[in-house]
Amino acid sequence: MKLTDVTAADRAAVDLSRVDLFDAAYHAEGDPHAAWAVMREQAPLHRSELPDGRAFFNVTRYHDACRVLGSHREFTSERGSLLSQLGHDDAASGRMLVATDPPRHSELRRPLNKMFTGRGLARSEDRIRDAVRSLVAGALDGPVWDLAQQATMLPMAIAGALMDLPEPDWKDLVQWTGMAAAPQDPVFTIRNPHATLAIAHHQLFEYFATQYEARKGTDGDDAFRLLMTMRDGELTREEVVVNCYSLLLGANATTPHTVAGTVLALMERPDQLRAVRENPALIPSLVEEGLRWTSPASSFLRYAVDDVEIAGGLVPRGEAVAVWVGSANRDADVFPEPYRFDVRRSDNRHIAFGYGAHYCLGATVARLTLRLFFEEVLDRIEEFVLAGEPQHLVSNFVAGFTSLPVRAVPRRVEAVAGR
Ligand code: HEM
């Protein structure tokens, strides 16, 4: 996937009848940004049909994306939100946050909101900073360092602490969530994508079920126990397990790709790094631009509750609609010069965290993590230099990297001392 400009030649090379956005490999090797640009211009409601007869609509414009994600009365999440599961209703429907519509969704979400925002999170800031420091320190340890691989431990350390998961288990959990998010990527595939997903689900569900039993009758103010002791609409063990799975997948599958993709954007644009170094007050806006630019949660699915007119066409009742977040975040109607990575971008209303009731529960955690990461990088590292070919993740769900080899040039001692 190319994250830079989409030229007139790139657009001209797109033949929408041959574009296969369902194909995970297309997102790593093809040029989805060029296809999305053409869809936004020429086919804002584009229908894709798979060889086995399954079909879905693609929505690529910003305002249409917000409407599909935000309007549960028109487009339900209850049949699942992953394109890879197209046509197979989610087994956790009505029980897992992301596969539940309001009002049940609001009951499930309300108690968690407090823990993932405001004061609930302020208590975790030191832990997040420690995780960020040990990641950045690793960059300075050796000549070449794989940022994409190393960054996978960052959200795990944070979610691990928020959910009180034992540290020795984190490596396995990162592996299993990687397999669950991108079973088609050769880095994760065991035998075949189907088997990979089944193994990942089995391991994760069994893991959380065991953790559930171990926590019975114990005290703590972590997210896991919060789910176990919810007062309104008490959850069964299975419901706690699927929501722990969803929380960890949400954290692990996304944040590392924004870290890697934003660093890559800065390596390609030294002037942007310079601007932030000269004015660190730009770090929050670098984070927002990094989120817009990378849009790691790439697609979400909804199903039409009734016949719905949208984007100049009609989605018949019961049909699936894929929202392409990375496309919405490069819609020129909302983002002037959308293919310019601009740390000073104002009014950056990206939807990297989604829109509406399902707006990312971990958005505050993710923003804090990214802010602390770039603060630490600016403090310790002069620049990153690309030391190998980036490898893109093979996935139609997550846009990101499996490898980003870099060399970290340490900050000069006098620069650090003179701060
Ligand atoms: C850069 C980082 C992240 C991005 C880009 C991201 C993106 C998203 C998006 C787009 C959604 C909406 C899904 C939908 O509409 O169906 C979502 C939901 C969710 N995210 Fe994140 N996420 C990130 C980090 C996290 C973290 C750190 C956590 C947990 C600590 C998390 C947990 C969740 C959960 C539980 C949901 C479901 C919320 C609901 O259905 O109400 N995410 N995320």
XYZ file of N, CA, C and O in Angstrom, residues 28-170:
572
model
N -1.786 -4.948 0.635
C -0.338 -4.884 0.852
C 0.394 -4.569 -0.455
O 1.312 -3.753 -0.480
N -0.048 -5.211 -1.537
C 0.710 -5.106 -2.794
C 0.084 -4.164 -3.803
O 0.759 -3.664 -4.698
N -1.216 -3.928 -3.710
C -1.907 -3.081 -4.684
C -1.892 -1.625 -4.251
O -1.086 -1.210 -3.424
N -2.815 -0.864 -4.810
C -2.828 0.568 -4.517
C -4.247 0.992 -4.115
O -4.939 1.692 -4.866
N -4.711 0.550 -2.914
C -6.094 0.869 -2.542
C -6.376 2.371 -2.502
O -7.499 2.783 -2.812
N -5.375 3.196 -2.166
C -5.646 4.635 -2.127
C -6.027 5.167 -3.503
O -6.882 6.064 -3.611
N -5.413 4.639 -4.547
C -5.786 5.068 -5.907
C -7.206 4.585 -6.229
O -8.026 5.338 -6.773
N -7.504 3.331 -5.859
C -8.852 2.795 -6.118
C -9.893 3.612 -5.351
O -10.956 3.961 -5.899
N -9.590 3.934 -4.095
C -10.558 4.713 -3.300
C -10.771 6.105 -3.911
O -11.903 6.601 -3.915
N -9.692 6.712 -4.408
C -9.820 8.056 -5.003
C -10.780 7.994 -6.188
O -11.657 8.865 -6.351
N -10.646 6.950 -7.000
C -11.527 6.818 -8.170
C -12.961 6.531 -7.714
O -13.926 7.081 -8.262
N -13.102 5.701 -6.701
C -14.459 5.414 -6.197
C -15.114 6.686 -5.652
O -16.294 6.932 -5.919
N -14.365 7.472 -4.895
C -14.951 8.713 -4.339
C -15.452 9.612 -5.462
O -16.504 10.238 -5.349
N -14.680 9.639 -6.564
C -15.046 10.535 -7.677
C -16.162 9.961 -8.550
O -17.082 10.652 -8.956
N -16.054 8.661 -8.840
C -16.920 8.094 -9.893
C -17.967 7.104 -9.395
O -18.970 6.886 -10.070
N -17.706 6.469 -8.266
C -18.616 5.404 -7.821
C -18.678 5.391 -6.293
O -18.191 4.463 -5.659
N -19.290 6.436 -5.700
C -19.267 6.524 -4.234
C -20.051 5.411 -3.541
O -19.893 5.229 -2.336
N -20.890 4.697 -4.285
C -21.509 3.476 -3.735
C -21.191 2.364 -4.728
O -21.921 2.141 -5.700
N -20.092 1.698 -4.488
C -19.590 0.719 -5.462
C -19.885 -0.692 -4.959
O -19.591 -1.019 -3.812
N -20.466 -1.523 -5.816
C -20.804 -2.882 -5.385
C -19.705 -3.850 -5.808
O -19.239 -3.811 -6.948
N -19.289 -4.676 -4.866
C -18.280 -5.703 -5.170
C -18.946 -7.068 -5.028
O -19.701 -7.299 -4.083
N -18.615 -7.966 -5.951
C -19.156 -9.319 -5.849
C -17.998 -10.305 -5.839
O -17.062 -10.185 -6.637
N -18.050 -11.269 -4.941
C -16.983 -12.259 -4.842
C -17.322 -13.447 -5.736
O -18.505 -13.680 -6.046
N -16.319 -14.222 -6.135
C -16.581 -15.374 -7.007
C -17.600 -16.346 -6.412
O -18.334 -17.009 -7.143
N -17.695 -16.416 -5.069
C -18.658 -17.356 -4.463
C -20.061 -16.751 -4.340
O -20.952 -17.355 -3.730
N -20.274 -15.546 -4.903
C -21.617 -14.966 -4.939
C -21.887 -13.970 -3.826
O -22.838 -13.195 -3.900
N -21.054 -13.983 -2.776
C -21.267 -12.986 -1.719
C -20.968 -11.599 -2.286
O -20.132 -11.457 -3.187
N -21.671 -10.589 -1.771
C -21.481 -9.237 -2.310
C -21.542 -8.211 -1.187
O -22.100 -8.479 -0.114
N -20.950 -7.065 -1.448
C -21.038 -5.969 -0.472
C -20.873 -4.645 -1.206
O -20.336 -4.595 -2.315
N -21.371 -3.589 -0.576
C -21.203 -2.241 -1.118
C -20.004 -1.576 -0.445
O -19.748 -1.833 0.738
N -19.313 -0.730 -1.200
C -18.201 0.036 -0.644
C -18.599 1.499 -0.527
O -19.090 2.094 -1.496
N -18.351 2.081 0.644
C -18.602 3.499 0.851
C -17.252 4.161 1.129
O -16.501 3.701 1.993
N -16.929 5.198 0.374
C -15.564 5.746 0.418
C -15.512 7.237 0.758
O -14.439 7.755 1.058
N -16.661 7.943 0.657
C -16.641 9.379 0.965
C -16.839 9.590 2.462
O -17.554 8.826 3.116
N -16.267 10.686 2.943
C -16.268 10.984 4.381
C -17.688 11.012 4.969
O -17.987 10.307 5.942
N -18.572 11.828 4.370
C -19.894 12.003 4.989
C -20.723 10.723 4.914
O -21.483 10.421 5.845
N -20.555 9.968 3.846
C -21.264 8.681 3.754
C -20.725 7.710 4.802
O -21.491 6.961 5.421
N -19.400 7.733 4.982
C -18.781 6.837 5.978
C -19.336 7.145 7.374
O -19.716 6.237 8.117
N -19.424 8.441 7.702
C -19.957 8.822 9.024
C -21.400 8.346 9.169
O -21.802 7.860 10.231
N -22.158 8.490 8.091
C -23.573 8.093 8.197
C -23.701 6.577 8.425
O -24.466 6.141 9.287
N -22.932 5.791 7.699
C -23.046 4.334 7.846
C -22.564 3.902 9.238
O -23.208 3.092 9.910
N -21.444 4.470 9.675
C -20.914 4.070 10.993
C -21.796 4.578 12.130
O -21.915 3.931 13.166
N -22.411 5.738 11.917
C -23.069 6.421 13.033
C -24.562 6.174 13.159
O -25.154 6.541 14.167
N -25.181 5.563 12.152
C -26.639 5.458 12.183
C -27.064 3.997 12.327
O -27.315 3.310 11.334
N -27.180 3.548 13.590
C -27.479 2.115 13.789
C -28.904 1.764 13.371
O -29.213 0.602 13.148
N -29.777 2.786 13.276
C -31.151 2.478 12.836
C -31.170 2.119 11.358
O -32.016 1.372 10.893
N -30.241 2.679 10.609
C -30.156 2.344 9.177
C -29.187 1.186 8.915
O -29.420 0.364 8.048
N -28.086 1.166 9.695
C -27.037 0.176 9.437
C -26.632 -0.483 10.749
O -26.044 0.169 11.617
N -26.935 -1.777 10.878
C -26.680 -2.458 12.150
C -25.266 -3.045 12.226
O -24.688 -3.440 11.213
N -24.761 -3.107 13.476
C -23.480 -3.787 13.749
C -23.716 -5.216 14.232
O -22.769 -5.969 14.418
N -24.978 -5.556 14.466
C -25.266 -6.813 15.173
C -24.907 -8.062 14.368
O -24.803 -9.142 14.933
N -24.730 -7.913 13.069
C -24.365 -9.107 12.290
C -22.849 -9.212 12.129
O -22.361 -10.094 11.422
N -22.140 -8.301 12.792
C -20.682 -8.348 12.732
C -20.132 -7.149 11.993
O -20.836 -6.528 11.196
N -18.867 -6.824 12.265
C -18.315 -5.617 11.650
C -17.018 -5.879 10.889
O -16.322 -4.959 10.502
N -16.706 -7.166 10.674
C -15.482 -7.480 9.932
C -15.813 -7.933 8.519
O -16.602 -8.865 8.328
N -15.170 -7.299 7.556
C -15.404 -7.665 6.154
C -15.039 -9.127 5.911
O -15.701 -9.827 5.149
N -13.994 -9.597 6.597
C -13.550 -10.984 6.364
C -14.639 -11.991 6.750
O -14.628 -13.130 6.290
N -15.585 -11.566 7.608
C -16.661 -12.489 8.013
C -17.937 -12.264 7.203
O -19.012 -12.699 7.612
N -17.809 -11.582 6.081
C -18.969 -11.244 5.246
C -19.898 -12.460 5.065
O -19.454 -13.539 4.667
N -21.164 -12.238 5.381
C -22.152 -13.291 5.152
C -22.262 -14.282 6.294
O -23.173 -15.106 6.314
N -21.319 -14.251 7.258
C -21.407 -15.155 8.410
C -21.703 -14.302 9.636
O -20.854 -13.530 10.056
N -22.893 -14.447 10.180
C -23.260 -13.584 11.302
C -22.338 -13.842 12.493
O -21.971 -14.989 12.773
N -21.970 -12.757 13.172
C -21.028 -12.846 14.289
C -21.644 -13.630 15.441
O -22.752 -13.324 15.888
N -20.898 -14.623 15.928
C -21.409 -15.465 17.016
C -21.588 -14.643 18.299
O -22.347 -15.034 19.188
N -20.871 -13.521 18.400
C -20.949 -12.707 19.622
C -21.964 -11.571 19.476
O -21.967 -10.629 20.279
N -22.818 -11.664 18.477
C -23.816 -10.623 18.237
C -24.649 -10.340 19.498
O -25.111 -11.276 20.154
N -24.824 -9.050 19.796
C -25.644 -8.664 20.951
C -24.944 -8.891 22.280
O -25.513 -8.648 23.339
N -23.706 -9.385 22.257
C -22.992 -9.649 23.512
C -21.649 -8.915 23.557
O -21.172 -8.536 24.604
N -21.020 -8.773 22.387
C -19.726 -8.088 22.339
C -19.984 -6.650 21.885
O -20.713 -6.426 20.912
N -19.341 -5.711 22.597
C -19.557 -4.281 22.358
C -19.662 -3.931 20.868
O -20.620 -3.301 20.413
N -18.655 -4.375 20.116
C -18.549 -3.929 18.736
C -19.614 -4.559 17.827
O -19.882 -4.058 16.737
N -20.248 -5.641 18.307
C -21.277 -6.313 17.497
C -22.658 -6.164 18.146
O -23.490 -7.067 18.076
N -22.894 -5.025 18.782
C -24.159 -4.783 19.496
C -24.647 -3.367 19.213
O -23.861 -2.419 19.240
N -25.923 -3.227 18.934
C -26.497 -1.889 18.705
C -27.043 -1.324 20.015
O -27.369 -2.086 20.930
N -27.182 0.015 20.082
C -27.914 0.594 21.214
C -29.345 0.034 21.217
O -29.837 -0.337 20.148
N -30.059 -0.111 22.363
C -29.641 0.397 23.677
C -28.717 -0.558 24.453
O -28.047 -0.134 25.364
N -28.683 -1.868 24.079
C -27.837 -2.796 24.838
C -26.367 -2.340 24.793
O -25.636 -2.442 25.779
N -25.961 -1.818 23.637
C -24.589 -1.350 23.489
C -24.246 -0.301 24.550
O -23.178 -0.346 25.166
N -25.174 0.624 24.798
C -24.894 1.695 25.761
C -24.738 1.127 27.168
O -23.906 1.590 27.945
N -25.540 0.100 27.492
C -25.433 -0.529 28.824
C -24.062 -1.164 29.013
O -23.454 -1.075 30.075
N -23.598 -1.841 27.954
C -22.299 -2.506 28.032
C -21.167 -1.493 28.138
O -20.173 -1.703 28.812
N -21.345 -0.391 27.436
C -20.228 0.537 27.270
C -20.062 1.519 28.431
O -18.947 1.916 28.760
N -21.197 1.917 29.017
C -21.163 2.983 30.029
C -20.117 2.759 31.132
O -19.281 3.622 31.388
N -20.112 1.587 31.772
C -19.141 1.415 32.864
C -17.690 1.447 32.367
O -16.805 1.884 33.098
N -17.470 1.003 31.139
C -16.101 0.971 30.618
C -15.590 2.363 30.270
O -14.407 2.656 30.394
N -16.522 3.244 29.835
C -16.135 4.597 29.434
C -15.290 5.280 30.500
O -14.266 5.881 30.205
N -15.747 5.156 31.752
C -15.069 5.861 32.847
C -13.626 5.406 32.974
O -12.722 6.191 33.200
N -13.441 4.094 32.818
C -12.104 3.536 33.009
C -11.147 3.958 31.889
O -9.943 4.079 32.094
N -11.706 4.183 30.700
C -10.840 4.445 29.543
C -10.697 5.928 29.213
O -10.148 6.283 28.183
N -11.255 6.770 30.083
C -11.099 8.211 29.850
C -10.818 8.905 31.182
O -10.928 8.288 32.247
N -10.488 10.163 31.113
C -10.392 11.043 32.287
C -9.558 10.486 33.420
O -8.474 9.956 33.215
N -10.121 10.585 34.632
C -9.349 10.239 35.821
C -8.953 8.769 35.839
O -7.887 8.400 36.285
N -9.862 7.907 35.335
C -9.567 6.475 35.297
C -8.245 6.216 34.600
O -7.463 5.344 34.971
N -7.977 7.014 33.584
C -6.789 6.795 32.767
C -5.575 7.530 33.328
O -4.435 7.057 33.188
N -5.824 8.689 33.966
C -4.710 9.486 34.489
C -3.811 8.622 35.373
O -2.589 8.751 35.369
N -4.432 7.670 36.085
C -3.655 6.804 36.972
C -2.680 5.930 36.190
O -1.721 5.413 36.728
N -2.971 5.717 34.908
C -2.132 4.816 34.105
C -1.033 5.550 33.359
O -0.210 4.920 32.701
N -1.019 6.883 33.461
C -0.074 7.634 32.618
C 1.384 7.216 32.867
O 2.159 7.060 31.926
N 1.740 7.007 34.150
C 3.135 6.620 34.450
C 3.478 5.283 33.808
O 4.560 5.096 33.267
N 2.521 4.361 33.878
C 2.756 3.032 33.288
C 2.957 3.149 31.779
O 3.812 2.497 31.198
N 2.140 4.004 31.169
C 2.247 4.162 29.712
C 3.619 4.769 29.383
O 4.306 4.319 28.470
N 4.011 5.767 30.178
C 5.308 6.411 29.922
C 6.446 5.393 30.062
O 7.368 5.367 29.254
N 6.359 4.515 31.067
C 7.401 3.488 31.243
C 7.480 2.587 30.012
O 8.568 2.256 29.535
N 6.294 2.181 29.507
C 6.275 1.283 28.336
C 6.885 1.991 27.124
O 7.654 1.400 26.353
N 6.563 3.274 26.978
C 7.082 4.058 25.858
C 8.605 4.196 25.988
O 9.350 4.016 25.027
N 9.084 4.482 27.219
C 10.536 4.665 27.441
C 11.296 3.398 27.111
O 12.348 3.453 26.486
N 10.750 2.247 27.525
C 11.532 1.032 27.263
C 11.514 0.716 25.768
O 12.506 0.229 25.230
N 10.431 1.058 25.075
C 10.422 0.855 23.616
C 11.485 1.730 22.952
O 12.309 1.247 22.170
N 11.483 3.012 23.265
C 12.406 3.947 22.603
C 13.858 3.627 22.982
O 14.762 3.703 22.141
N 14.081 3.198 24.231
C 15.450 2.831 24.647
C 15.954 1.685 23.772
O 17.125 1.661 23.381
N 15.070 0.751 23.441
C 15.458 -0.394 22.593
C 15.972 0.048 21.242
O 16.871 -0.569 20.661
N 15.427 1.145 20.735
C 15.837 1.646 19.410
C 17.302 2.029 19.410
O 17.981 1.967 18.386
N 17.807 2.429 20.587
C 19.184 2.927 20.666
C 20.183 1.814 20.996
O 21.378 2.050 21.070
N 19.660 0.599 21.151
C 20.501 -0.522 21.566
C 21.387 -1.091 20.474
O 22.500 -1.520 20.720
N 20.872 -1.140 19.262
C 21.621 -1.828 18.210
C 21.602 -1.051 16.923
O 20.963 0.000 16.855
N 22.288 -1.552 15.892
C 22.369 -0.785 14.651
C 21.015 -0.690 13.918
O 20.563 0.399 13.596
N 20.386 -1.842 13.691
C 19.099 -1.794 12.980
C 18.018 -2.366 13.886
O 18.223 -3.373 14.563
N 16.886 -1.718 13.870
C 15.816 -2.033 14.823
C 14.511 -2.027 14.047
O 14.297 -1.136 13.215
N 13.683 -3.032 14.291
C 12.431 -3.091 13.525
C 11.305 -2.425 14.324
O 10.742 -3.023 15.243
N 11.002 -1.198 13.941
C 10.017 -0.419 14.689
C 8.644 -1.091 14.662
O 7.948 -1.149 15.681
N 8.245 -1.616 13.487
C 6.909 -2.226 13.392
C 6.799 -3.416 14.339
O 5.779 -3.590 15.013
N 7.859 -4.227 14.399
C 7.792 -5.412 15.273
C 7.850 -5.016 16.746
O 7.086 -5.523 17.566
N 8.760 -4.107 17.069
C 8.931 -3.742 18.486
C 7.705 -3.010 19.032
O 7.343 -3.177 20.198
N 7.075 -2.212 18.180
C 5.927 -1.414 18.653
C 4.732 -2.289 19.023
O 3.812 -1.827 19.699
N 4.742 -3.560 18.605
C 3.583 -4.411 18.931
C 3.448 -4.613 20.441
O 2.359 -4.886 20.931
N 4.575 -4.476 21.175
C 4.498 -4.697 22.623
C 3.927 -3.482 23.366
O 3.536 -3.577 24.517
N 3.891 -2.339 22.689
C 3.487 -1.104 23.372
C 2.017 -1.124 23.828
O 1.744 -0.991 25.030
N 1.058 -1.315 22.920
C -0.334 -1.361 23.404
C -0.578 -2.556 24.314
O -1.421 -2.485 25.213
N 0.178 -3.639 24.089
C 0.000 -4.820 24.942
C 0.356 -4.483 26.385
O -0.355 -4.871 27.321
N 1.454 -3.741 26.549
C 1.877 -3.387 27.908
C 0.807 -2.519 28.576
O 0.531 -2.653 29.773
N 0.183 -1.666 27.773
C -0.804 -0.745 28.335
C -2.117 -1.476 28.628
O -2.662 -1.401 29.730
N -2.592 -2.221 27.634
C -3.833 -2.978 27.843
C -3.610 -4.034 28.918
O -4.499 -4.307 29.731
N -2.418 -4.626 28.936
C -2.088 -5.634 29.944
C -2.249 -5.052 31.343
O -2.803 -5.697 32.236
N -1.769 -3.815 31.517
C -1.881 -3.175 32.825
C -3.337 -2.809 33.114
O -3.847 -3.046 34.215
N -4.035 -2.260 32.118
C -5.432 -1.847 32.341
C -6.332 -3.052 32.651
O -7.320 -2.926 33.357
N -5.967 -4.220 32.078
C -6.797 -5.409 32.285
C -6.192 -6.360 33.328
O -6.726 -7.435 33.566
N -5.046 -5.962 33.884
C -4.351 -6.770 34.886
C -4.028 -8.170 34.356
O -4.336 -9.179 34.994
N -3.391 -8.218 33.191
C -2.996 -9.505 32.602
C -1.511 -9.731 32.920
O -0.700 -8.817 32.743
N -1.144 -10.954 33.364
C 0.242 -11.201 33.780
C 1.248 -10.971 32.645
O 1.040 -11.445 31.513
N 2.337 -10.273 32.960
C 3.312 -9.894 31.936
C 3.913 -11.076 31.176
O 4.123 -10.974 29.951
N 4.181 -12.212 31.830
C 4.758 -13.329 31.063
C 3.849 -13.802 29.911
O 4.312 -14.475 28.999
N 2.556 -13.440 29.955
C 1.618 -13.894 28.909
C 1.576 -12.942 27.706
O 0.984 -13.262 26.670
N 2.173 -11.753 27.842
C 1.964 -10.720 26.832
C 2.436 -11.124 25.439
O 1.780 -10.810 24.448
